[in-house]
JSON list of C-alpha atoms in Angstrom, two decimals:
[
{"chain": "B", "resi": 1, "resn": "UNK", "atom": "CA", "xyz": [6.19, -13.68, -9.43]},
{"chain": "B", "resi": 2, "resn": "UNK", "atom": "CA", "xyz": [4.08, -10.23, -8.22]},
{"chain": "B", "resi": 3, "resn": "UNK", "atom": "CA", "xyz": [1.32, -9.92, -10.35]},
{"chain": "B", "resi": 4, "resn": "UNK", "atom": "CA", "xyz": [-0.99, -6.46, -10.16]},
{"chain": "B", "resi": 5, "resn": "UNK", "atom": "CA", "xyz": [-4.55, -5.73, -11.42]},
{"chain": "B", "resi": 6, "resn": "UNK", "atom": "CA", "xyz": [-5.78, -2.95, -11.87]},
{"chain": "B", "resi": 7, "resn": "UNK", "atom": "CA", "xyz": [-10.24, -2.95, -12.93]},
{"chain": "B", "resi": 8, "resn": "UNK", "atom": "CA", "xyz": [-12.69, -0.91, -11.28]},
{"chain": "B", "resi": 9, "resn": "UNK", "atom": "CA", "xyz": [-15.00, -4.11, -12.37]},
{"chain": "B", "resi": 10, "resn": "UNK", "atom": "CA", "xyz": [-15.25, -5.93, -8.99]},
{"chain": "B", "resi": 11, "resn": "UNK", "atom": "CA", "xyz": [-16.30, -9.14, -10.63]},
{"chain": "B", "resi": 12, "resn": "UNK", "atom": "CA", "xyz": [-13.88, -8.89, -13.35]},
{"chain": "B", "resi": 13, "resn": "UNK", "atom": "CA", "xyz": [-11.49, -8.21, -11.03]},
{"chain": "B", "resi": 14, "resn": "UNK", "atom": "CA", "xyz": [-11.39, -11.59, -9.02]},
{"chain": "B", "resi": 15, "resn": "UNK", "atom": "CA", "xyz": [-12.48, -13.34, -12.35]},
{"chain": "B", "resi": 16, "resn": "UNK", "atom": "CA", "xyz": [-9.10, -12.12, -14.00]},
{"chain": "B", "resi": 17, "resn": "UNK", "atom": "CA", "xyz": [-7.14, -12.76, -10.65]},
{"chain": "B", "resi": 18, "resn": "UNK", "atom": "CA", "xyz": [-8.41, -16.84, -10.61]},
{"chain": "B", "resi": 19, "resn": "UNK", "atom": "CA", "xyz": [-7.24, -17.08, -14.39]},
{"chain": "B", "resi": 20, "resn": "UNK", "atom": "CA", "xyz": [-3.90, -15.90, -13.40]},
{"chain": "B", "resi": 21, "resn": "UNK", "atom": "CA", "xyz": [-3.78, -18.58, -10.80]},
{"chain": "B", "resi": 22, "resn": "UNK", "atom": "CA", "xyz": [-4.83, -20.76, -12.72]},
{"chain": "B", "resi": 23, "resn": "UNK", "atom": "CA", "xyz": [-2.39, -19.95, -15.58]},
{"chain": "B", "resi": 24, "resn": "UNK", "atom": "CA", "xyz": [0.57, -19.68, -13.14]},
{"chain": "B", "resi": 25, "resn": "UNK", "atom": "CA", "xyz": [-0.25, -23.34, -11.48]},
{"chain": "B", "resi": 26, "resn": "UNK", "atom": "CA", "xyz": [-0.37, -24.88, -15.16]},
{"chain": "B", "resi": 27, "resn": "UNK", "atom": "CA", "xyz": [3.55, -23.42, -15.61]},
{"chain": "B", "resi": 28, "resn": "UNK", "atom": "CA", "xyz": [4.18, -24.32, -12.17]},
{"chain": "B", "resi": 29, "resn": "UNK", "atom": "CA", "xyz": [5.10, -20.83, -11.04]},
{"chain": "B", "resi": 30, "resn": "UNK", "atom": "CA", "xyz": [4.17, -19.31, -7.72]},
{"chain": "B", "resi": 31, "resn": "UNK", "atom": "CA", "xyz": [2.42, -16.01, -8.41]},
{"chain": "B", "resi": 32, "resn": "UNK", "atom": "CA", "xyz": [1.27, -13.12, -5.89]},
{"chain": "B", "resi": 33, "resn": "UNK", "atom": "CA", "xyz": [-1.89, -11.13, -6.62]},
{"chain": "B", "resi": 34, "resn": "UNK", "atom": "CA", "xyz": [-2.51, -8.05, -5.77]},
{"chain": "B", "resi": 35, "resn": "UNK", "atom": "CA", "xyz": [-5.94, -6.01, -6.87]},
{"chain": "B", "resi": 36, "resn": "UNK", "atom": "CA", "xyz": [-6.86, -2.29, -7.43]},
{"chain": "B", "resi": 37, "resn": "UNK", "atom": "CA", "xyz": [-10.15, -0.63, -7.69]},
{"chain": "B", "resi": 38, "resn": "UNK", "atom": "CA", "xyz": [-8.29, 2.38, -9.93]},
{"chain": "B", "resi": 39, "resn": "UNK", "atom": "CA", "xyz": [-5.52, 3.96, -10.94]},
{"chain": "B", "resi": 40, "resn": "UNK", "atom": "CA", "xyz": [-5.13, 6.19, -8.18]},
{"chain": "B", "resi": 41, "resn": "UNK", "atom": "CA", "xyz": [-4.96, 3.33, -5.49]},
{"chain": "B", "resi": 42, "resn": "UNK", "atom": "CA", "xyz": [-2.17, 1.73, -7.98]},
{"chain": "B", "resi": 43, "resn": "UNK", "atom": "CA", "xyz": [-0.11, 4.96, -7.85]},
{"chain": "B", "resi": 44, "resn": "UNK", "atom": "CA", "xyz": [-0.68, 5.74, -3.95]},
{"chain": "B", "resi": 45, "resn": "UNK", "atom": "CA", "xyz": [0.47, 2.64, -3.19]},
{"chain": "B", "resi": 46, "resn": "UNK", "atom": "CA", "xyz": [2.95, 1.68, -5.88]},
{"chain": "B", "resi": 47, "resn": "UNK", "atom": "CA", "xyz": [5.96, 2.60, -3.56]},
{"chain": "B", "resi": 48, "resn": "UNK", "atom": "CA", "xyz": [5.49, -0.23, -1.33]},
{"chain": "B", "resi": 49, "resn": "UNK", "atom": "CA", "xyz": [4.81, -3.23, -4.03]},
{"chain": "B", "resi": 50, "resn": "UNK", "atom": "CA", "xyz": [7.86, -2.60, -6.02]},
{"chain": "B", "resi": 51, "resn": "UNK", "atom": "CA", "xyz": [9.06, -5.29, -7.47]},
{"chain": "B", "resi": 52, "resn": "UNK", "atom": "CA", "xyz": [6.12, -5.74, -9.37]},
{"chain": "B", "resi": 53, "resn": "UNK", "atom": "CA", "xyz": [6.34, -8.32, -12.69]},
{"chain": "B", "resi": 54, "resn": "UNK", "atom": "CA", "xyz": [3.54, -7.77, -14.41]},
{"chain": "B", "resi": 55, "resn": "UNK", "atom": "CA", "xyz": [0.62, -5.47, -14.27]},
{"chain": "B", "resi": 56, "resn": "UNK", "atom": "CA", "xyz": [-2.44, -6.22, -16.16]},
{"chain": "B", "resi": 57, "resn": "UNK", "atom": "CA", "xyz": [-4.47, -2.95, -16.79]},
{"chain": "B", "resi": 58, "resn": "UNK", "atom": "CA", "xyz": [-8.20, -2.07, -17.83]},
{"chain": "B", "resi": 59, "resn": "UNK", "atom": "CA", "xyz": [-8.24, 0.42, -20.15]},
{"chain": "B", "resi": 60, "resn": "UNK", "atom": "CA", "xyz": [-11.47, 2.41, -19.04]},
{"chain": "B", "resi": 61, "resn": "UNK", "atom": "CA", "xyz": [-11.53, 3.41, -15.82]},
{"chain": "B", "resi": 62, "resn": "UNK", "atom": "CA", "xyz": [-12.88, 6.39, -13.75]},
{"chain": "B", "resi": 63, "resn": "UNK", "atom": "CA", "xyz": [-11.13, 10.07, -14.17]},
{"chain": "B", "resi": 64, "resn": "UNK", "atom": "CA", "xyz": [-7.37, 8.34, -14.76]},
{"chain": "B", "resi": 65, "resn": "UNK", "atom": "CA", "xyz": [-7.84, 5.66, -17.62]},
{"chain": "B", "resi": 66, "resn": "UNK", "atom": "CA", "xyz": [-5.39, 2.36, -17.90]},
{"chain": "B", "resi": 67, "resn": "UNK", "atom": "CA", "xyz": [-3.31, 4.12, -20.71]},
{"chain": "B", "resi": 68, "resn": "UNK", "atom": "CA", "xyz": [-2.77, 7.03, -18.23]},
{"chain": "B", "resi": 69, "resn": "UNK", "atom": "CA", "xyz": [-1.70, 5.19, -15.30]},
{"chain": "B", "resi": 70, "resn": "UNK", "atom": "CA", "xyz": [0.90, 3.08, -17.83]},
{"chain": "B", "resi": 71, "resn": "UNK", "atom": "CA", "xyz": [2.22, 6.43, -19.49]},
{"chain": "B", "resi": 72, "resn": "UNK", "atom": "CA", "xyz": [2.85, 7.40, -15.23]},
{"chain": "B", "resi": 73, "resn": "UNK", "atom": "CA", "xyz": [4.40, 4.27, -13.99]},
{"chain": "B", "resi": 74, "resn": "UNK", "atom": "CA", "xyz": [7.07, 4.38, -17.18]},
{"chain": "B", "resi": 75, "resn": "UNK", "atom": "CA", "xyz": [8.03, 8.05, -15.58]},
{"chain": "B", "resi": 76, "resn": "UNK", "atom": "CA", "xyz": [9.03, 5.78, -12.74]},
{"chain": "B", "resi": 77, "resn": "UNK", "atom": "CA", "xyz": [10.10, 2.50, -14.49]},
{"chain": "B", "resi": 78, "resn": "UNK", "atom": "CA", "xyz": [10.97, 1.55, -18.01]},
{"chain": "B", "resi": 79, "resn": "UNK", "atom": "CA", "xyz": [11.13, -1.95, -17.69]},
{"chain": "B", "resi": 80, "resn": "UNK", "atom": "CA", "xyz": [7.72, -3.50, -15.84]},
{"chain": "B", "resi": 81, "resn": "UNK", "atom": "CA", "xyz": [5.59, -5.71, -18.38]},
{"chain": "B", "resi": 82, "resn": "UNK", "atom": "CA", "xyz": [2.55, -4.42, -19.09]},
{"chain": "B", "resi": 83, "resn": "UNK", "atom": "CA", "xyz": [-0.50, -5.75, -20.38]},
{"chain": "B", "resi": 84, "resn": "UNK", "atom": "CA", "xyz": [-4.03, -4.47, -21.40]},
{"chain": "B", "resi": 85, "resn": "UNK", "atom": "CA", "xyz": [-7.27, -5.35, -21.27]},
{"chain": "B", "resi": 86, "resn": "UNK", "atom": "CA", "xyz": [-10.27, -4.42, -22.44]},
{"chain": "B", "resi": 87, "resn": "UNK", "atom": "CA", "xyz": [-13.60, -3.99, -24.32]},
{"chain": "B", "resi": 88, "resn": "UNK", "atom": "CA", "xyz": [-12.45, -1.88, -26.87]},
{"chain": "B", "resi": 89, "resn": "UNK", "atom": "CA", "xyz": [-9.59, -1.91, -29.41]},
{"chain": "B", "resi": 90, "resn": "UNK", "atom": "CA", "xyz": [-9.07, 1.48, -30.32]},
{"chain": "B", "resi": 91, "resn": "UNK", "atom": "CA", "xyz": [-5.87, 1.98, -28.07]},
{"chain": "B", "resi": 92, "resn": "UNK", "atom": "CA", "xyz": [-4.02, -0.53, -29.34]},
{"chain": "B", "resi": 93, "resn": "UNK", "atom": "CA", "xyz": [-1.56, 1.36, -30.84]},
{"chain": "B", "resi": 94, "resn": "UNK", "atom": "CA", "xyz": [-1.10, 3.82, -27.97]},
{"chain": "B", "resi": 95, "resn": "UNK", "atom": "CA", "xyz": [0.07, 0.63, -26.12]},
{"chain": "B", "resi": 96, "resn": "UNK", "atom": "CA", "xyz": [3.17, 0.95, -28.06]},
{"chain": "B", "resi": 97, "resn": "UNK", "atom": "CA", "xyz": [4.10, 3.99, -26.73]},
{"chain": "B", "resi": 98, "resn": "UNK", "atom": "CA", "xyz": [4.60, 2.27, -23.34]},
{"chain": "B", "resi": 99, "resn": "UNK", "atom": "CA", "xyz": [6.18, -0.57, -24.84]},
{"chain": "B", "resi": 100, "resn": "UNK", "atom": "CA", "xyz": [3.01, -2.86, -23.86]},
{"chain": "B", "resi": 101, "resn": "UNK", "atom": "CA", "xyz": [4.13, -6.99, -23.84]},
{"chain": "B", "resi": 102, "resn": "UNK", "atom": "CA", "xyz": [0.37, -7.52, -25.08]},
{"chain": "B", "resi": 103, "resn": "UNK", "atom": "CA", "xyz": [-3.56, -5.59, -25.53]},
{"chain": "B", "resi": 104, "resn": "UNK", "atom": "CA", "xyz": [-6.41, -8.42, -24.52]},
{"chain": "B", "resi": 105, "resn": "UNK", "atom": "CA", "xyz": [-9.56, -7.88, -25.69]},
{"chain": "B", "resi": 106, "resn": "UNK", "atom": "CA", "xyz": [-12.20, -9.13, -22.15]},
{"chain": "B", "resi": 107, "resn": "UNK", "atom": "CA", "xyz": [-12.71, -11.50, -21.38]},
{"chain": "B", "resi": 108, "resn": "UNK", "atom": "CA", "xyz": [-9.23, -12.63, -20.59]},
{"chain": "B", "resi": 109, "resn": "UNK", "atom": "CA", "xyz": [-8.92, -16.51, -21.26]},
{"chain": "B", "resi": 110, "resn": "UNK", "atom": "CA", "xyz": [-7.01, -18.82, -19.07]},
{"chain": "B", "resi": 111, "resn": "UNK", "atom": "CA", "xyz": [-5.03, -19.92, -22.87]},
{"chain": "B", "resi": 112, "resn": "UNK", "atom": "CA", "xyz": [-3.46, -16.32, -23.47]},
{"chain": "B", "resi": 113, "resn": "UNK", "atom": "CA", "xyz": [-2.67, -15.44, -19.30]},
{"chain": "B", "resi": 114, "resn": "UNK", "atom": "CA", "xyz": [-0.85, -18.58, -20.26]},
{"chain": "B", "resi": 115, "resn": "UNK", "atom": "CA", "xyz": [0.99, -17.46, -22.95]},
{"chain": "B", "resi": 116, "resn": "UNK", "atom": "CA", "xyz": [1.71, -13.90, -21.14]},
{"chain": "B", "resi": 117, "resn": "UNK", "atom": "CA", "xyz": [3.07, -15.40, -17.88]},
{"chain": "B", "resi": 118, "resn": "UNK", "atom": "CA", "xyz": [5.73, -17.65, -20.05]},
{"chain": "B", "resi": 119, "resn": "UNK", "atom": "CA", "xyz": [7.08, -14.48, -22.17]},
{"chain": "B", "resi": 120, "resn": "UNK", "atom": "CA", "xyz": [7.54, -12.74, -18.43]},
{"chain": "B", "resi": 121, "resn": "UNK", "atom": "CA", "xyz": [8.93, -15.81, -17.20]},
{"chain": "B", "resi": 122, "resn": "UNK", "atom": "CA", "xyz": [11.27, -15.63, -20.07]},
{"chain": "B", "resi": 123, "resn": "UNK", "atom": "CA", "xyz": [11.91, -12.14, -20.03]},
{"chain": "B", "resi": 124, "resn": "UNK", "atom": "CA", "xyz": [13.44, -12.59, -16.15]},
{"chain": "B", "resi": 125, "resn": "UNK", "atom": "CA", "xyz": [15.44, -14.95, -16.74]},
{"chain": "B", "resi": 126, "resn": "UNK", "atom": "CA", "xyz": [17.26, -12.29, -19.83]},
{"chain": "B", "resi": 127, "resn": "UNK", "atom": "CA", "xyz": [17.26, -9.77, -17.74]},
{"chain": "B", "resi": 128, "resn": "UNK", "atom": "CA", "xyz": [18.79, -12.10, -14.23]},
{"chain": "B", "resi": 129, "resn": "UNK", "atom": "CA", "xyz": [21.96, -12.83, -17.03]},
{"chain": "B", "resi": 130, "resn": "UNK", "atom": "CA", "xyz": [24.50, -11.13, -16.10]},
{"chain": "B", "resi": 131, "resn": "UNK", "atom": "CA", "xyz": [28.69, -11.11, -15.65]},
{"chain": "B", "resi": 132, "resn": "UNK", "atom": "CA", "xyz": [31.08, -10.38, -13.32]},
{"chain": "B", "resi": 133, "resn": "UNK", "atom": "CA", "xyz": [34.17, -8.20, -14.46]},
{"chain": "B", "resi": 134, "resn": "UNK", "atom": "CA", "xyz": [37.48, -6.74, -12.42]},
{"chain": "B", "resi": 135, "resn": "UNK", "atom": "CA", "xyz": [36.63, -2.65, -12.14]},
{"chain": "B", "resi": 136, "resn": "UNK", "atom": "CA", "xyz": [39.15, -0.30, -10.18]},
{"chain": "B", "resi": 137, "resn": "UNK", "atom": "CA", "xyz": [40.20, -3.11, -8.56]},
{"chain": "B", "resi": 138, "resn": "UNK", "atom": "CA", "xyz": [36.74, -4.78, -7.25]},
{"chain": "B", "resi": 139, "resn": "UNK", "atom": "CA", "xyz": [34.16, -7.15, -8.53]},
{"chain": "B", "resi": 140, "resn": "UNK", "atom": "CA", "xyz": [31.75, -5.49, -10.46]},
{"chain": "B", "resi": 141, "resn": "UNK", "atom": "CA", "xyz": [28.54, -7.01, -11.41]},
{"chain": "B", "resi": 142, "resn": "UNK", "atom": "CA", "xyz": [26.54, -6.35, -14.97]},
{"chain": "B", "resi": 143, "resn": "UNK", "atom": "CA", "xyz": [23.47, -7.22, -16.23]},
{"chain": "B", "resi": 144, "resn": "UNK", "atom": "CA", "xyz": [23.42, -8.14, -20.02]},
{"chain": "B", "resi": 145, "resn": "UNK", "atom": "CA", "xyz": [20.28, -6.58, -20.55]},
{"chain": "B", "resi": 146, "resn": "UNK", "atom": "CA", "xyz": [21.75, -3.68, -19.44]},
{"chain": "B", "resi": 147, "resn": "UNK", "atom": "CA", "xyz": [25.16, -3.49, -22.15]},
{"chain": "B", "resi": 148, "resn": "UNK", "atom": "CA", "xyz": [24.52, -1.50, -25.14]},
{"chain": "B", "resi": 149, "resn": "UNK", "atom": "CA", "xyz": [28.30, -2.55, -26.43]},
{"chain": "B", "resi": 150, "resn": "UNK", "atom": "CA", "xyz": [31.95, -3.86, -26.10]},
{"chain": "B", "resi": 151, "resn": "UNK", "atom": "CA", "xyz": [34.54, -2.14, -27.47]},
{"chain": "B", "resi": 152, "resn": "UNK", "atom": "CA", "xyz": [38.36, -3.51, -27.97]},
{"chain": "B", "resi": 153, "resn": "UNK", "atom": "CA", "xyz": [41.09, -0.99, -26.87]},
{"chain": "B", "resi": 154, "resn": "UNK", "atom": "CA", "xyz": [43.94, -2.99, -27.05]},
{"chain": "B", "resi": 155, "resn": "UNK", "atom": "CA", "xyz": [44.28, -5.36, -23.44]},
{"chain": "B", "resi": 156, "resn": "UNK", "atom": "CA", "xyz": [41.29, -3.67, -22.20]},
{"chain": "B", "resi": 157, "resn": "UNK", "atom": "CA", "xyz": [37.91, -3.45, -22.77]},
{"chain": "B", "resi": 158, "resn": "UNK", "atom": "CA", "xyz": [35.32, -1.06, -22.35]},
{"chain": "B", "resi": 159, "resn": "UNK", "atom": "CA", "xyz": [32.00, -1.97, -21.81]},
{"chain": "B", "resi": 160, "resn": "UNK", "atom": "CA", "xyz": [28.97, 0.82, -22.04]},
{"chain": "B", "resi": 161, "resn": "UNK", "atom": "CA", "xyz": [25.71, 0.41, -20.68]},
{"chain": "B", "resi": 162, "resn": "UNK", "atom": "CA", "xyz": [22.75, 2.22, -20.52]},
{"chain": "B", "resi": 163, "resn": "UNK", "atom": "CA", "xyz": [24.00, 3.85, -16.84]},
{"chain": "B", "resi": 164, "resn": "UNK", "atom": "CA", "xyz": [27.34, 4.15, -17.79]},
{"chain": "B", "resi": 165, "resn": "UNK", "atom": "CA", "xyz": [31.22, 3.24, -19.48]},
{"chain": "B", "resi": 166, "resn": "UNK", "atom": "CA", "xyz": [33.68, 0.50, -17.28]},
{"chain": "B", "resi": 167, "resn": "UNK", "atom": "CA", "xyz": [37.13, -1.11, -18.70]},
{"chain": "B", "resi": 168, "resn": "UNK", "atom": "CA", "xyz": [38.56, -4.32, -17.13]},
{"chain": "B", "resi": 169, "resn": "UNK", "atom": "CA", "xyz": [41.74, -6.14, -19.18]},
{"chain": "B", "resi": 170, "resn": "UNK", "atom": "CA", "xyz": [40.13, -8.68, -21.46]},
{"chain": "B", "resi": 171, "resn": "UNK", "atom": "CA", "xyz": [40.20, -9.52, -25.23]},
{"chain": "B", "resi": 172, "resn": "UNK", "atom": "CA", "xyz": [36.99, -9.50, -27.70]},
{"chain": "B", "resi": 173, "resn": "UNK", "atom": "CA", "xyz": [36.99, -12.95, -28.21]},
{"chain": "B", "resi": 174, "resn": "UNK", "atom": "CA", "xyz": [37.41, -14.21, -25.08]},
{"chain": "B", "resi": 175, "resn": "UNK", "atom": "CA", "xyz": [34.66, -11.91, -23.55]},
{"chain": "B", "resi": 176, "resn": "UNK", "atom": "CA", "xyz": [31.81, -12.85, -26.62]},
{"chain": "B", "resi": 177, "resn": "UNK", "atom": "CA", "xyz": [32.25, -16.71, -24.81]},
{"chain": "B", "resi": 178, "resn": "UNK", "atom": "CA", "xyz": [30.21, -14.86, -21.45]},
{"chain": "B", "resi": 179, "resn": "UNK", "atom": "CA", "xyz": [27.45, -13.24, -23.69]},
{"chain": "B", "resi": 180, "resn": "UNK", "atom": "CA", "xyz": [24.00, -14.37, -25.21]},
{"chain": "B", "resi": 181, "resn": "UNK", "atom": "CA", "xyz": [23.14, -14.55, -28.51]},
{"chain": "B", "resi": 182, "resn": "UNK", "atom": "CA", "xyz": [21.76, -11.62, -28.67]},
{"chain": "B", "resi": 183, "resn": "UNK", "atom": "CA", "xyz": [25.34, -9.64, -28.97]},
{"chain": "B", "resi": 184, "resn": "UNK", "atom": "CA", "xyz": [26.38, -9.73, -32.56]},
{"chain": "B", "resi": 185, "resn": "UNK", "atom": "CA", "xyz": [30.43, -8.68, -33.59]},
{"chain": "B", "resi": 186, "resn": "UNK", "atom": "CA", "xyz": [29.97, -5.60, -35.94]},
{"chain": "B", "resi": 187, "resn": "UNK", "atom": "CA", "xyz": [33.13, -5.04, -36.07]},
{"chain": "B", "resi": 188, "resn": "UNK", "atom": "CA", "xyz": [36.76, -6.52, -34.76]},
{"chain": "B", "resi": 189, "resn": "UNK", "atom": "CA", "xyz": [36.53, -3.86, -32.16]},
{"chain": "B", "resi": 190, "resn": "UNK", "atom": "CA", "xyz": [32.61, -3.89, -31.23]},
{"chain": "B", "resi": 191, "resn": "UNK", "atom": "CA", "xyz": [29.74, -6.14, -30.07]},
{"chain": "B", "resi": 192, "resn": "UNK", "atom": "CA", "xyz": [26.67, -5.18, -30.12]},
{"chain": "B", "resi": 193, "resn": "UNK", "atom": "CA", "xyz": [23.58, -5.78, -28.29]},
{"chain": "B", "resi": 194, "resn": "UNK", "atom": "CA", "xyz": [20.76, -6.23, -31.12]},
{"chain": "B", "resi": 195, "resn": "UNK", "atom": "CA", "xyz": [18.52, -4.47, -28.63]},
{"chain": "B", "resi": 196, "resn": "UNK", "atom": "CA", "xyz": [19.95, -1.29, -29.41]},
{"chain": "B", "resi": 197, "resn": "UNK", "atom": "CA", "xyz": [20.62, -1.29, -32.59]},
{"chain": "B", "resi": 198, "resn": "UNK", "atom": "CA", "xyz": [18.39, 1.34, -34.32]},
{"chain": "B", "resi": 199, "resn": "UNK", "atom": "CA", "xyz": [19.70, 0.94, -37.82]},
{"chain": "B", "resi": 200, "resn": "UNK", "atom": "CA", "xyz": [21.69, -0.64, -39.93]},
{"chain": "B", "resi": 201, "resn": "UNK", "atom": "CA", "xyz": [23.66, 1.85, -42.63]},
{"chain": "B", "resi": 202, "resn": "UNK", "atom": "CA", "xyz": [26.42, 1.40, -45.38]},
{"chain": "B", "resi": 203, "resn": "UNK", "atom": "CA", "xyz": [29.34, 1.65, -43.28]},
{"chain": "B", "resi": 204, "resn": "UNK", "atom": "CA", "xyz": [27.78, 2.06, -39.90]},
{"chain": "B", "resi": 205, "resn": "UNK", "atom": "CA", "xyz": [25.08, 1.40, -37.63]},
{"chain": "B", "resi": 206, "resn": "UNK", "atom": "CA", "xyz": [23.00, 3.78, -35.22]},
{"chain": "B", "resi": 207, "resn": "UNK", "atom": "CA", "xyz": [22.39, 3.19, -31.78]},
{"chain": "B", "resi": 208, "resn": "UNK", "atom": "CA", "xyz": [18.79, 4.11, -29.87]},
{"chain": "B", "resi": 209, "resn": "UNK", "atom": "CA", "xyz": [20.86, 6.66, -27.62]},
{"chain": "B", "resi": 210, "resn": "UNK", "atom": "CA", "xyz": [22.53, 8.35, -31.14]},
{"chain": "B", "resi": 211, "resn": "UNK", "atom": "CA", "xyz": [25.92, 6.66, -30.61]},
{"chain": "B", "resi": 212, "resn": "UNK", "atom": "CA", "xyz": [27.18, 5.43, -34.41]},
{"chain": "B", "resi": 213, "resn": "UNK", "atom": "CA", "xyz": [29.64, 2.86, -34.41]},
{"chain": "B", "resi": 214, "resn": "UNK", "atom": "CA", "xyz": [31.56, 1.30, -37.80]},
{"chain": "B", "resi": 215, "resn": "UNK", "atom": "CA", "xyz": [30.06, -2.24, -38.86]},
{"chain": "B", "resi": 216, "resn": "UNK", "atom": "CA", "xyz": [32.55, -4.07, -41.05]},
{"chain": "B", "resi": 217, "resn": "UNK", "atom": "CA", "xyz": [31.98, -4.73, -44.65]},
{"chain": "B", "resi": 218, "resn": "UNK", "atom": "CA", "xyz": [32.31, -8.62, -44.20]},
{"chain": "B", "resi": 219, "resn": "UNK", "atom": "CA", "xyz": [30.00, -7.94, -41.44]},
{"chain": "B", "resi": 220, "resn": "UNK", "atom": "CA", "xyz": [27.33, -5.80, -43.23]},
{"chain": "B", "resi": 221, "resn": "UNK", "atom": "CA", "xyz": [25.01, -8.53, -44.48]},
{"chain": "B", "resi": 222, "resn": "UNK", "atom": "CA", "xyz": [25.19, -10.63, -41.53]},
{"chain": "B", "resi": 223, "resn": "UNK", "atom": "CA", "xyz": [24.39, -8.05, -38.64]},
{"chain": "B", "resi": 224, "resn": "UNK", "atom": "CA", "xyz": [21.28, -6.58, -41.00]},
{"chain": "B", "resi": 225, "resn": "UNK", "atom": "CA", "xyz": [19.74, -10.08, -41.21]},
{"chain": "B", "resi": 226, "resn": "UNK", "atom": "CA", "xyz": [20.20, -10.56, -37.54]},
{"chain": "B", "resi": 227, "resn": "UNK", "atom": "CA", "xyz": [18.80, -6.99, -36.90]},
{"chain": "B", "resi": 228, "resn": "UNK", "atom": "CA", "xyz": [16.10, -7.81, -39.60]},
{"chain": "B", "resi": 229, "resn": "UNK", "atom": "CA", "xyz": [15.29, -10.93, -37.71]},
{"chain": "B", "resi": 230, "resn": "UNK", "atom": "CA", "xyz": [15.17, -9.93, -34.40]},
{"chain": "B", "resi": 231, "resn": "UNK", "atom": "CA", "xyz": [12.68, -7.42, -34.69]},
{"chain": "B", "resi": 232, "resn": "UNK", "atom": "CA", "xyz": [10.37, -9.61, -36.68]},
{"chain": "B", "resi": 233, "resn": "UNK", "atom": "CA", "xyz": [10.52, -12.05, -33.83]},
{"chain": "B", "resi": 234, "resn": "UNK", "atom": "CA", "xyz": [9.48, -9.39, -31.44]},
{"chain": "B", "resi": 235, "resn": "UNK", "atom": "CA", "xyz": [6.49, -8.51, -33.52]},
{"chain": "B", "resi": 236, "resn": "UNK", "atom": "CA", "xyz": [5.57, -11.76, -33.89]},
{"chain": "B", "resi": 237, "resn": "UNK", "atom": "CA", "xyz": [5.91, -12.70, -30.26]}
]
């Protein structure tokens, strides 16, 4: 795992990078460290430490602050955990708006680094899952992370993700046995990835990119209490 700090504290700095190492030898995980003095050091070199897994972020620092270096790197890439730290807890909120995994208040304790590193562990191995499928006549690989839904048309399929639509010949059923929990059948044409689902309505549900899609009436109660409960896991995570 590639793991990226970014304090203008120098002592903070290698204080924060033993706790990680510390945290990652308790879960038995080999972990990379990299440090950076500021934000622009992060940026000017960010091309050539992609893949990064998690970078932990000070809030206040010099003329381009924490939360303005996150708001820049999700310009670049949506999915990279981030976490904050710092003194002061007035931006947590703002850390929503870059879909922050967690907001520390300093000093960072070898205990929550702990708890951090197993939720990115976790979230890897969700987003490694993946399928194969049989598209225009060659292996195609896709990421479950990555499917917003199935839909039934007759022998076929077509499956949409976030990048785009592909059909191979399958049936519904058959296809649900490759997926996670975390599709739910709306419908006897459509599976759903709970991830996506924006809302749940009387006779249909909304999708984050505006797609609407009909949700059974024998279905109704179940998919709301699996969209209900999915989200309050994530809150409480």
């Amino acid at each position: 795992m590639k793991i990226a700090i970014c304090e203008d504290d120098h002592h903070v700095r290698e204080e924060n990078s033993t706790i990680i190492k510390k945290a990652a030898q308790f879960l038995k995980i080999a972990v990379t460290v990299l440090m950076f003095e500021s934000a622009e050091q992060l940026l000017f070199e960010l091309p050539d430490i992609i893949p990064i897994d998690l970078l932990v972020l000070d809030i206040q620092m010099g003329k381009l602050s924490g939360m303005d270096l996150a708001k820049k790197i999700r310009e670049k890439d949506q999915d990279v955990s981030l976490v904050f730290v710092s003194n002061y807890d007035d931006y947590v909120f703002d850390g929503y708006e870059v879909n922050a995994m967690g907001y520390v208040m300093k000093p960072l304790k070898e205990d929550k680094m702990t708890h951090i590193l197993s939720r990115v562990m976790k979230k890897k191995v969700v987003e490694e899952a993946h399928l194969i499928i049989e598209f225009n006549q060659r292996p195609t690989k896709l990421y479950l992370y990555d499917i917003l839904y199935v839909e039934s048309l007759g022998h076929y399929l077509k499956i949409v993700t976030q990048s785009g639509s592909y059909e191979c010949k399958g049936s519904l059923v058959k296809f649900s046995e490759s997926l996670t929990d975390i599709f739910v059948q709306v419908h006897r044409s459509y599976l759903v990835n709970l991830n996506f689902i924006s809302a749940v309505h009387q006779k249909d549900i909304l999708l984050s990119n505006g797609t609407v899609l009909p949700v059974s009436r024998n279905q109704k109660r179940h998919v709301k209490e699996l969209f209900l409960a999915h989200y309050r896991g994530l809150a409480n995570e």
